[in-house]
Amino acid sequence: NLPAVRIQLAMCYINEGRRDEARALTEQMFEGNEPTPRAHLLLGTLDLTEGDHASALKHFKEVEKAEPRLPGLHQRLGQTYLRFNRYDDAARAYRIALSIDSDSAPAHDGLAQALIGLGEHDQAVDSALDAVGLVHLFPRAHLHLGQALAGIGRIEQAIEAVELATRQSSGFVEAHKELAKLYREAGDEAKAGDHEIKAGGEIEVT
């Protein structure tokens, strides 16, 4: 099965960071033939990685029409919707992903992000806790847990969660920015300033 072999080879290229070769190989499957859902998924994933979110969404929607339960599809749809701040659509996509694989830590984390965007911080806390419960070494999920906790006014616990994110990934700029804001809100200007420095500059206060 030549298309299947090409898909596997393209995935190997992606895993090795050889995205140009992966794209060239995948695009061959769009020449003269009806591309398979997996080819659309692969090209959409490349587009998402490279920041072409509109093209990624187009490919993922093609997959959704043809093979809606393809593993990884709805998680990638959720990621793409988040880039467009389409939080309702992102939450829907991540919930479908979790109906297919309830133990997907990235899907729980993605749902937390969508719920934060919707202002549903209580539910976001639960989703972020599910993510870090499944995979503890997950700095981004600890950040989102902190943001959700901050959204319900639990600033001290939010600080603890985001501090853990920076311990797991010391160069996590987004987490340092969040800590600068949280410490400022808690009235600790010294620690706020320290995290501003670690984030690489002055943090805008909103």
XYZ file of N, CA and C in Angstrom:
618
model
N 0.853 -1.185 0.000
C 0.000 0.000 0.000
C 0.889 1.235 0.000
N 1.082 1.816 -1.185
C 2.035 2.920 -1.330
C 1.670 4.148 -0.495
N 0.381 4.596 -0.484
C 0.057 5.759 0.355
C 0.382 5.543 1.832
N 0.100 4.338 2.337
C 0.375 4.050 3.744
C 1.876 4.099 4.022
N 2.667 3.583 3.091
C 4.126 3.619 3.245
C 4.617 5.065 3.253
N 4.060 5.873 2.356
C 4.462 7.280 2.303
C 4.091 8.012 3.599
N 2.907 7.705 4.126
C 2.487 8.330 5.390
C 3.473 7.978 6.502
N 3.831 6.703 6.602
C 4.763 6.277 7.646
C 6.120 6.948 7.476
N 6.582 7.045 6.234
C 7.876 7.675 5.979
C 7.819 9.165 6.315
N 6.715 9.816 5.936
C 6.565 11.243 6.243
C 6.541 11.478 7.747
N 5.882 10.584 8.489
C 5.849 10.707 9.956
C 7.245 10.553 10.534
N 8.025 9.651 9.964
C 9.418 9.495 10.409
C 10.200 10.787 10.170
N 9.977 11.395 9.004
C 10.654 12.665 8.700
C 10.276 13.735 9.733
N 8.990 13.810 10.076
C 8.540 14.799 11.064
C 9.217 14.552 12.403
N 9.253 13.301 12.822
C 9.871 12.962 14.109
C 11.357 13.311 14.142
N 11.988 13.310 12.963
C 13.408 13.649 12.874
C 13.630 15.139 12.619
N 12.523 15.909 12.571
C 12.639 17.344 12.322
C 12.853 17.705 10.861
N 12.639 16.750 9.982
C 12.850 16.989 8.542
C 11.509 17.354 7.907
N 10.969 18.520 8.283
C 9.616 18.894 7.888
C 9.493 19.157 6.390
N 10.521 19.731 5.777
C 10.446 20.008 4.336
C 10.290 18.713 3.545
N 11.052 17.700 3.945
C 10.952 16.415 3.251
C 9.599 15.762 3.505
N 9.100 15.913 4.730
C 7.785 15.362 5.060
C 6.701 16.033 4.223
N 6.792 17.356 4.088
C 5.796 18.090 3.303
C 5.858 17.678 1.826
N 7.060 17.601 1.282
C 7.196 17.232 -0.129
C 6.601 15.854 -0.394
N 6.868 14.917 0.517
C 6.364 13.559 0.338
C 4.846 13.529 0.470
N 4.310 14.255 1.438
C 2.857 14.264 1.649
C 2.144 14.938 0.493
N 2.703 16.031 -0.014
C 2.057 16.741 -1.117
C 2.001 15.901 -2.388
N 2.927 14.927 -2.521
C 2.873 14.017 -3.678
C 1.559 13.240 -3.700
N 0.995 13.011 -2.500
C -0.246 12.237 -2.403
C -1.461 13.047 -2.832
N -1.269 14.350 -3.063
C -2.359 15.211 -3.502
C -2.325 15.432 -5.022
N -1.351 14.808 -5.693
C -1.171 15.023 -7.127
C -1.865 13.920 -7.922
N -2.988 14.281 -8.530
C -3.663 13.346 -9.425
C -4.528 12.301 -8.756
N -4.508 12.227 -7.443
C -5.306 11.244 -6.722
C -6.113 11.935 -5.632
N -7.148 11.232 -5.177
C -7.909 11.727 -4.041
C -7.082 11.442 -2.784
N -6.622 12.467 -2.085
C -5.785 12.216 -0.909
C -6.561 11.521 0.203
N -5.890 10.677 0.941
C -6.529 9.962 2.037
C -6.716 10.902 3.226
N -7.642 10.553 4.145
C -7.784 11.359 5.361
C -6.473 11.504 6.132
N -5.671 10.443 6.142
C -4.404 10.522 6.879
C -3.432 11.494 6.215
N -3.509 11.598 4.892
C -2.666 12.579 4.201
C -3.092 13.998 4.572
N -4.409 14.227 4.626
C -4.916 15.530 5.061
C -4.481 15.818 6.504
N -4.571 14.786 7.365
C -4.196 14.973 8.763
C -2.720 15.334 8.883
N -1.902 14.657 8.100
C -0.463 14.895 8.158
C -0.111 16.295 7.649
N -0.722 16.685 6.525
C -0.419 18.005 5.980
C -0.964 19.100 6.901
N -2.126 18.860 7.482
C -2.668 19.816 8.440
C -1.780 19.964 9.661
N -1.220 18.846 10.104
C -0.308 18.885 11.258
C 0.941 19.695 10.930
N 1.470 19.518 9.729
C 2.620 20.316 9.303
C 2.260 21.796 9.252
N 1.082 22.111 8.706
C 0.637 23.508 8.646
C 0.501 24.093 10.049
N -0.065 23.310 10.963
C -0.252 23.780 12.339
C 1.093 24.068 12.989
N 2.053 23.169 12.782
C 3.390 23.333 13.346
C 4.069 24.579 12.803
N 3.795 24.881 11.540
C 4.465 26.003 10.882
C 3.680 27.312 10.980
N 2.543 27.275 11.697
C 1.798 28.508 11.949
C 0.771 28.875 10.903
N 0.530 28.014 9.915
C -0.492 28.299 8.907
C -1.807 27.688 9.387
N -2.452 28.376 10.319
C -3.600 27.802 11.008
C -4.823 27.673 10.097
N -4.990 28.610 9.163
C -6.143 28.538 8.267
C -6.064 27.298 7.384
N -4.869 27.029 6.836
C -4.697 25.844 6.004
C -4.841 24.574 6.830
N -4.304 24.586 8.049
C -4.429 23.420 8.927
C -5.894 23.099 9.180
N -6.683 24.130 9.482
C -8.099 23.912 9.770
C -8.815 23.320 8.564
N -8.471 23.791 7.371
C -9.089 23.265 6.145
C -8.814 21.772 6.004
N -7.572 21.362 6.225
C -7.235 19.933 6.121
C -7.934 19.113 7.204
N -7.961 19.623 8.420
C -8.580 18.870 9.519
C -10.085 18.711 9.298
N -10.731 19.722 8.728
C -12.162 19.621 8.450
C -12.434 18.566 7.376
N -11.507 18.424 6.423
C -11.639 17.359 5.427
C -11.578 15.991 6.098
N -10.668 15.857 7.059
C -10.559 14.584 7.782
C -11.830 14.325 8.575
N -12.341 15.370 9.211
C -13.538 15.226 10.046
C -14.718 14.724 9.223
N -14.825 15.175 7.979
C -15.915 14.721 7.108
C -15.746 13.245 6.731
N -14.503 12.833 6.484
C -14.258 11.499 5.940
C -14.062 10.430 7.014
N -13.361 10.771 8.073
C -13.017 9.765 9.090
C -12.993 10.435 10.473
N -14.173 10.732 11.021
C -14.257 11.578 12.219
C -13.645 10.993 13.485
N -13.373 9.700 13.510
C -12.794 9.112 14.720
C -11.310 8.775 14.541
N -10.694 9.376 13.553
C -9.265 9.140 13.339
C -8.481 9.648 14.544
N -7.635 8.818 15.161
C -6.899 9.248 16.362
C -6.083 10.514 16.115
N -6.170 11.430 17.051
C -5.393 12.663 16.978
C -6.090 13.794 16.263
N -7.144 13.488 15.495
C -7.797 14.526 14.701
C -8.379 15.637 15.579
N -9.193 15.272 16.547
C -9.933 16.291 17.294
C -9.017 17.083 18.217
N -7.957 16.449 18.661
C -6.976 17.203 19.451
C -6.321 18.282 18.587
N -5.998 17.944 17.345
C -5.401 18.933 16.449
C -6.414 20.009 16.062
N -7.675 19.603 15.885
C -8.719 20.598 15.639
C -8.810 21.567 16.817
N -8.761 21.014 18.031
C -8.814 21.866 19.211
C -7.658 22.847 19.255
N -6.463 22.359 18.958
C -5.293 23.244 18.926
C -5.490 24.392 17.935
N -6.038 24.041 16.772
C -6.214 25.054 15.725
C -7.271 26.071 16.134
N -8.383 25.591 16.686
C -9.426 26.523 17.134
C -8.896 27.464 18.218
N -8.033 26.955 19.088
C -7.446 27.825 20.115
C -6.653 28.962 19.480
N -5.957 28.673 18.382
C -5.165 29.718 17.715
C -6.058 30.846 17.196
N -7.314 30.498 16.887
C -8.264 31.503 16.395
C -9.146 32.063 17.520
N -8.853 31.675 18.754
C -9.674 32.065 19.911
C -11.128 31.611 19.769
N -11.318 30.521 19.062
C -12.664 29.941 18.916
C -12.847 28.909 20.032
N -13.081 29.429 21.236
C -13.020 28.587 22.428
C -14.158 27.574 22.492
N -15.361 27.948 22.039
C -16.463 26.978 22.024
C -16.127 25.800 21.120
N -15.631 26.097 19.921
C -15.268 25.031 18.986
C -14.116 24.197 19.539
N -13.148 24.858 20.179
C -12.021 24.125 20.763
C -12.500 23.177 21.852
N -13.376 23.670 22.727
C -13.889 22.825 23.810
C -14.635 21.619 23.240
N -15.437 21.854 22.198
C -16.164 20.749 21.565
C -15.188 19.721 21.003
N -14.156 20.194 20.312
C -13.187 19.272 19.709
C -12.458 18.461 20.770
N -12.043 19.112 21.839
C -11.319 18.376 22.886
C -12.231 17.380 23.605
N -13.502 17.727 23.757
C -14.425 16.783 24.397
C -14.624 15.548 23.523
N -14.679 15.753 22.205
C -14.763 14.593 21.311
C -13.482 13.767 21.410
N -12.331 14.440 21.452
C -11.056 13.724 21.603
C -11.070 12.872 22.864
N -11.606 13.423 23.941
C -11.632 12.692 25.210
C -12.661 11.565 25.192
N -13.709 11.704 24.360
C -14.670 10.596 24.235
C -14.035 9.412 23.520
N -12.999 9.695 22.724
C -12.266 8.640 22.018
C -11.152 8.082 22.893
N -10.461 8.960 23.621
C -9.357 8.553 24.492
C -9.411 9.402 25.760
N -10.051 8.867 26.790
C -10.253 9.633 28.027
C -8.972 9.820 28.829
N -7.917 9.090 28.470
C -6.643 9.198 29.195
C -5.632 10.067 28.456
N -6.093 10.935 27.574
C -5.186 11.822 26.837
C -4.928 13.079 27.667
N -3.751 13.155 28.270
C -3.405 14.343 29.055
C -3.407 15.616 28.207
N -2.859 15.590 26.969
C -2.911 16.809 26.151
C -4.337 17.267 25.850
N -5.270 16.326 25.676
C -6.657 16.719 25.412
C -7.290 17.346 26.647
N -7.006 16.799 27.826
C -7.506 17.416 29.070
C -6.931 18.822 29.221
N -5.644 18.972 28.913
C -5.009 20.283 29.006
C -5.600 21.246 27.985
N -5.826 20.772 26.767
C -6.433 21.620 25.751
C -7.820 22.075 26.148
N -8.596 21.162 26.749
C -9.926 21.532 27.218
C -9.825 22.592 28.310
N -8.834 22.461 29.188
C -8.631 23.479 30.226
C -8.384 24.852 29.599
N -7.545 24.889 28.561
C -7.270 26.162 27.879
C -8.543 26.757 27.286
N -9.341 25.910 26.637
C -10.579 26.394 26.027
C -11.530 26.932 27.094
N -11.627 26.234 28.213
C -12.527 26.654 29.282
C -12.058 27.955 29.929
N -10.745 28.128 30.040
C -10.215 29.413 30.525
C -10.645 30.527 29.579
N -10.527 30.266 28.281
C -10.935 31.259 27.294
C -12.416 31.600 27.394
N -13.226 30.625 27.799
C -14.667 30.840 27.945
C -15.032 31.434 29.307
N -14.025 31.578 30.172
C -14.293 32.107 31.508
C -14.872 31.087 32.470
N -14.811 29.803 32.095
C -15.363 28.738 32.945
C -14.228 28.134 33.784
N -13.749 28.932 34.722
C -12.515 28.586 35.426
C -12.667 27.386 36.358
N -13.838 27.205 36.979
C -14.031 26.035 37.852
C -13.832 24.745 37.069
N -14.466 24.666 35.901
C -14.322 23.469 35.072
C -12.902 23.351 34.534
N -12.276 24.494 34.249
C -10.900 24.472 33.755
C -9.953 23.883 34.791
N -10.186 24.212 36.069
C -9.367 23.626 37.144
C -9.460 22.104 37.095
N -10.687 21.586 36.963
C -10.870 20.129 36.937
C -10.138 19.504 35.752
N -10.231 20.135 34.581
C -9.580 19.577 33.393
C -8.062 19.615 33.524
N -7.535 20.718 34.054
C -6.083 20.823 34.236
C -5.596 19.811 35.266
N -6.378 19.598 36.327
C -6.009 18.582 37.328
C -6.006 17.184 36.707
N -6.967 16.928 35.826
C -6.969 15.636 35.120
C -5.691 15.475 34.295
N -5.266 16.559 33.635
C -4.063 16.491 32.797
C -2.830 16.182 33.627
N -2.629 16.931 34.719
C -1.414 16.716 35.517
C -1.504 15.436 36.340
N -2.733 14.955 36.567
C -2.886 13.665 37.232
C -2.435 12.518 36.346
N -2.626 12.685 35.048
C -2.199 11.661 34.093
C -0.713 11.757 33.777
N -0.212 12.990 33.633
C 1.207 13.218 33.329
C 1.689 14.347 34.232
N 2.457 13.999 35.253
C 2.878 15.032 36.208
C 3.905 15.982 35.593
N 4.824 15.434 34.797
C 5.850 16.270 34.168
C 5.250 16.904 32.921
N 4.506 17.984 33.126
C 3.719 18.611 32.062
C 3.628 20.108 32.402
N 4.737 20.851 32.175
C 4.787 22.249 32.615
C 3.628 23.106 32.120
N 3.245 22.920 30.855
C 2.183 23.765 30.314
C 0.857 23.517 31.025
N 0.591 22.276 31.392
C -0.655 21.975 32.106
C -0.642 22.586 33.502
N 0.521 22.600 34.158
C 0.609 23.256 35.473
C 0.379 24.764 35.336
N 0.877 25.361 34.252
C 0.601 26.774 33.999
C -0.897 27.007 33.855
N -1.552 26.180 33.052
C -2.986 26.371 32.834
C -3.780 26.118 34.113
N -3.311 25.181 34.937
C -3.947 24.982 36.237
C -3.847 26.261 37.061
N -2.668 26.869 37.055
C -2.486 28.126 37.795
C -3.386 29.225 37.270
N -3.508 29.329 35.951
C -4.366 30.369 35.371
C -5.828 30.142 35.737
N -6.241 28.867 35.751
C -7.624 28.562 36.125
C -7.873 28.870 37.607
N -6.913 28.516 38.445
C -7.053 28.809 39.878
C -7.105 30.315 40.123
N -6.281 31.053 39.396
C -6.306 32.513 39.528
C -7.669 33.059 39.123
N -8.294 32.416 38.146
C -9.596 32.863 37.665
C -10.701 32.725 38.688
N -10.494 31.852 39.687
C -11.493 31.720 40.755
C -10.968 32.337 42.056
N -9.909 33.135 41.934
C -9.427 33.908 43.072
C -8.521 33.163 44.027
N -8.057 31.972 43.655
C -7.181 31.196 44.545
C -5.727 31.476 44.154
N -5.285 32.676 44.528
C -4.003 33.180 44.045
C -2.821 32.378 44.609
N -2.854 32.058 45.894
C -1.732 31.309 46.484
C -1.567 29.951 45.817
N -2.677 29.257 45.596
C -2.596 27.951 44.929
C -2.180 28.115 43.465
N -2.617 29.207 42.857
C -2.210 29.475 41.482
C -0.695 29.649 41.405
N -0.143 30.393 42.341
C 1.309 30.603 42.376
C 2.031 29.273 42.534
N 1.531 28.415 43.423
C 2.165 27.106 43.638
C 2.177 26.299 42.335
N 1.063 26.317 41.611
C 0.969 25.543 40.366
C 1.946 26.067 39.323
N 2.017 27.388 39.178
C 2.873 27.949 38.128
C 4.345 27.868 38.538
N 4.631 27.970 39.832
C 6.007 27.759 40.299
C 6.468 26.349 39.934
N 5.572 25.389 40.060
C 5.925 24.015 39.686
C 6.229 23.928 38.191
N 5.480 24.675 37.401
C 5.751 24.695 35.955
C 7.164 25.194 35.678
N 7.608 26.219 36.408
C 8.960 26.759 36.174
C 10.034 25.836 36.741
N 9.697 25.061 37.764
C 10.677 24.076 38.253
C 10.841 22.944 37.244
N 9.764 22.595 36.586
C 9.842 21.542 35.574
C 10.509 22.035 34.290
N 10.396 23.342 34.032
C 10.992 23.931 32.824
C 11.446 25.343 33.173
N 12.708 25.477 33.558
C 13.197 26.746 34.118
C 13.141 27.896 33.120
N 13.195 27.592 31.831
C 13.174 28.651 30.825
C 11.796 28.920 30.246
N 10.763 28.543 30.956
C 9.384 28.649 30.483
C 8.923 30.102 30.639
N 9.149 30.891 29.594
C 8.911 32.335 29.656
C 7.466 32.663 30.003
N 6.528 31.952 29.388
C 5.108 32.241 29.625
C 4.746 32.054 31.097
N 5.351 31.040 31.733
C 5.081 30.797 33.151
C 5.684 31.895 34.017
N 6.882 32.353 33.679
C 7.492 33.455 34.432
C 6.658 34.724 34.304
N 6.109 34.973 33.120
C 5.234 36.141 32.941
C 3.996 36.031 33.835
N 3.436 34.824 33.870
C 2.247 34.612 34.702
C 2.574 34.806 36.177
N 3.734 34.315 36.596
C 4.125 34.477 37.996
C 4.354 35.942 38.352
N 4.915 36.708 37.427
C 5.095 38.140 37.693
C 3.751 38.801 37.968
N 2.754 38.447 37.183
C 1.414 39.023 37.391
C 0.801 38.537 38.705
N 0.949 37.253 38.977
C 0.353 36.690 40.188
C 1.000 37.260 41.451
N 2.333 37.346 41.445
C 3.007 37.907 42.626
C 2.661 39.382 42.804
N 2.503 40.092 41.713
C 2.103 41.495 41.823
C 0.696 41.593 42.431
N -0.175 40.707 41.989
C -1.533 40.690 42.539
C -1.518 40.333 44.020
N -0.546 39.483 44.410
C -0.422 39.098 45.820
C 0.320 40.144 46.648
N 0.827 41.178 45.991
C 1.512 42.252 46.711
C 2.984 42.021 46.955
N 3.571 41.047 46.263
C 4.998 40.758 46.448
C 5.764 41.293 45.235
N 6.134 42.566 45.305
C 6.789 43.221 44.176
C 8.178 42.654 43.907
N 8.866 42.213 44.966
C 10.222 41.682 44.791
C 10.193 40.423 43.917
N 9.287 39.493 44.245
C 9.202 38.265 43.451
C 8.630 38.541 42.064
N 7.718 39.507 41.982
C 7.195 39.884 40.670
C 8.329 40.373 39.778
N 9.187 41.211 40.342
C 10.320 41.733 39.586
C 11.295 40.646 39.186
N 11.505 39.689 40.085
C 12.414 38.582 39.789
C 11.922 37.784 38.579
N 10.621 37.523 38.530
C 10.079 36.750 37.412
C 10.003 37.585 36.139
N 9.863 38.888 36.269
C 9.941 39.745 35.085
C 11.322 39.610 34.429
N 12.359 39.594 35.269
C 13.721 39.442 34.753
C 13.871 38.084 34.067
N 13.366 37.047 34.706
C 13.476 35.693 34.138
C 12.675 35.559 32.845
N 11.601 36.366 32.730
C 10.805 36.345 31.494
C 11.456 37.175 30.396
N 12.475 37.939 30.757
C 13.222 38.677 29.748
C 12.816 40.111 29.567
N 12.104 40.678 30.534
C 11.732 42.089 30.404
C 10.564 42.456 31.261
N 10.140 43.689 31.121
C 9.036 44.196 31.922
C 7.727 43.550 31.460
N 6.893 43.206 32.422
C 5.627 42.560 32.132
C 4.521 43.596 32.168
N 3.712 43.606 31.131
C 2.583 44.517 31.084
C 1.566 44.144 32.166
N 1.134 45.110 32.936
C 0.143 44.863 33.987
C -1.228 45.122 33.403
N -2.124 44.117 33.470
C -3.478 44.273 32.931
C -4.494 44.181 34.035
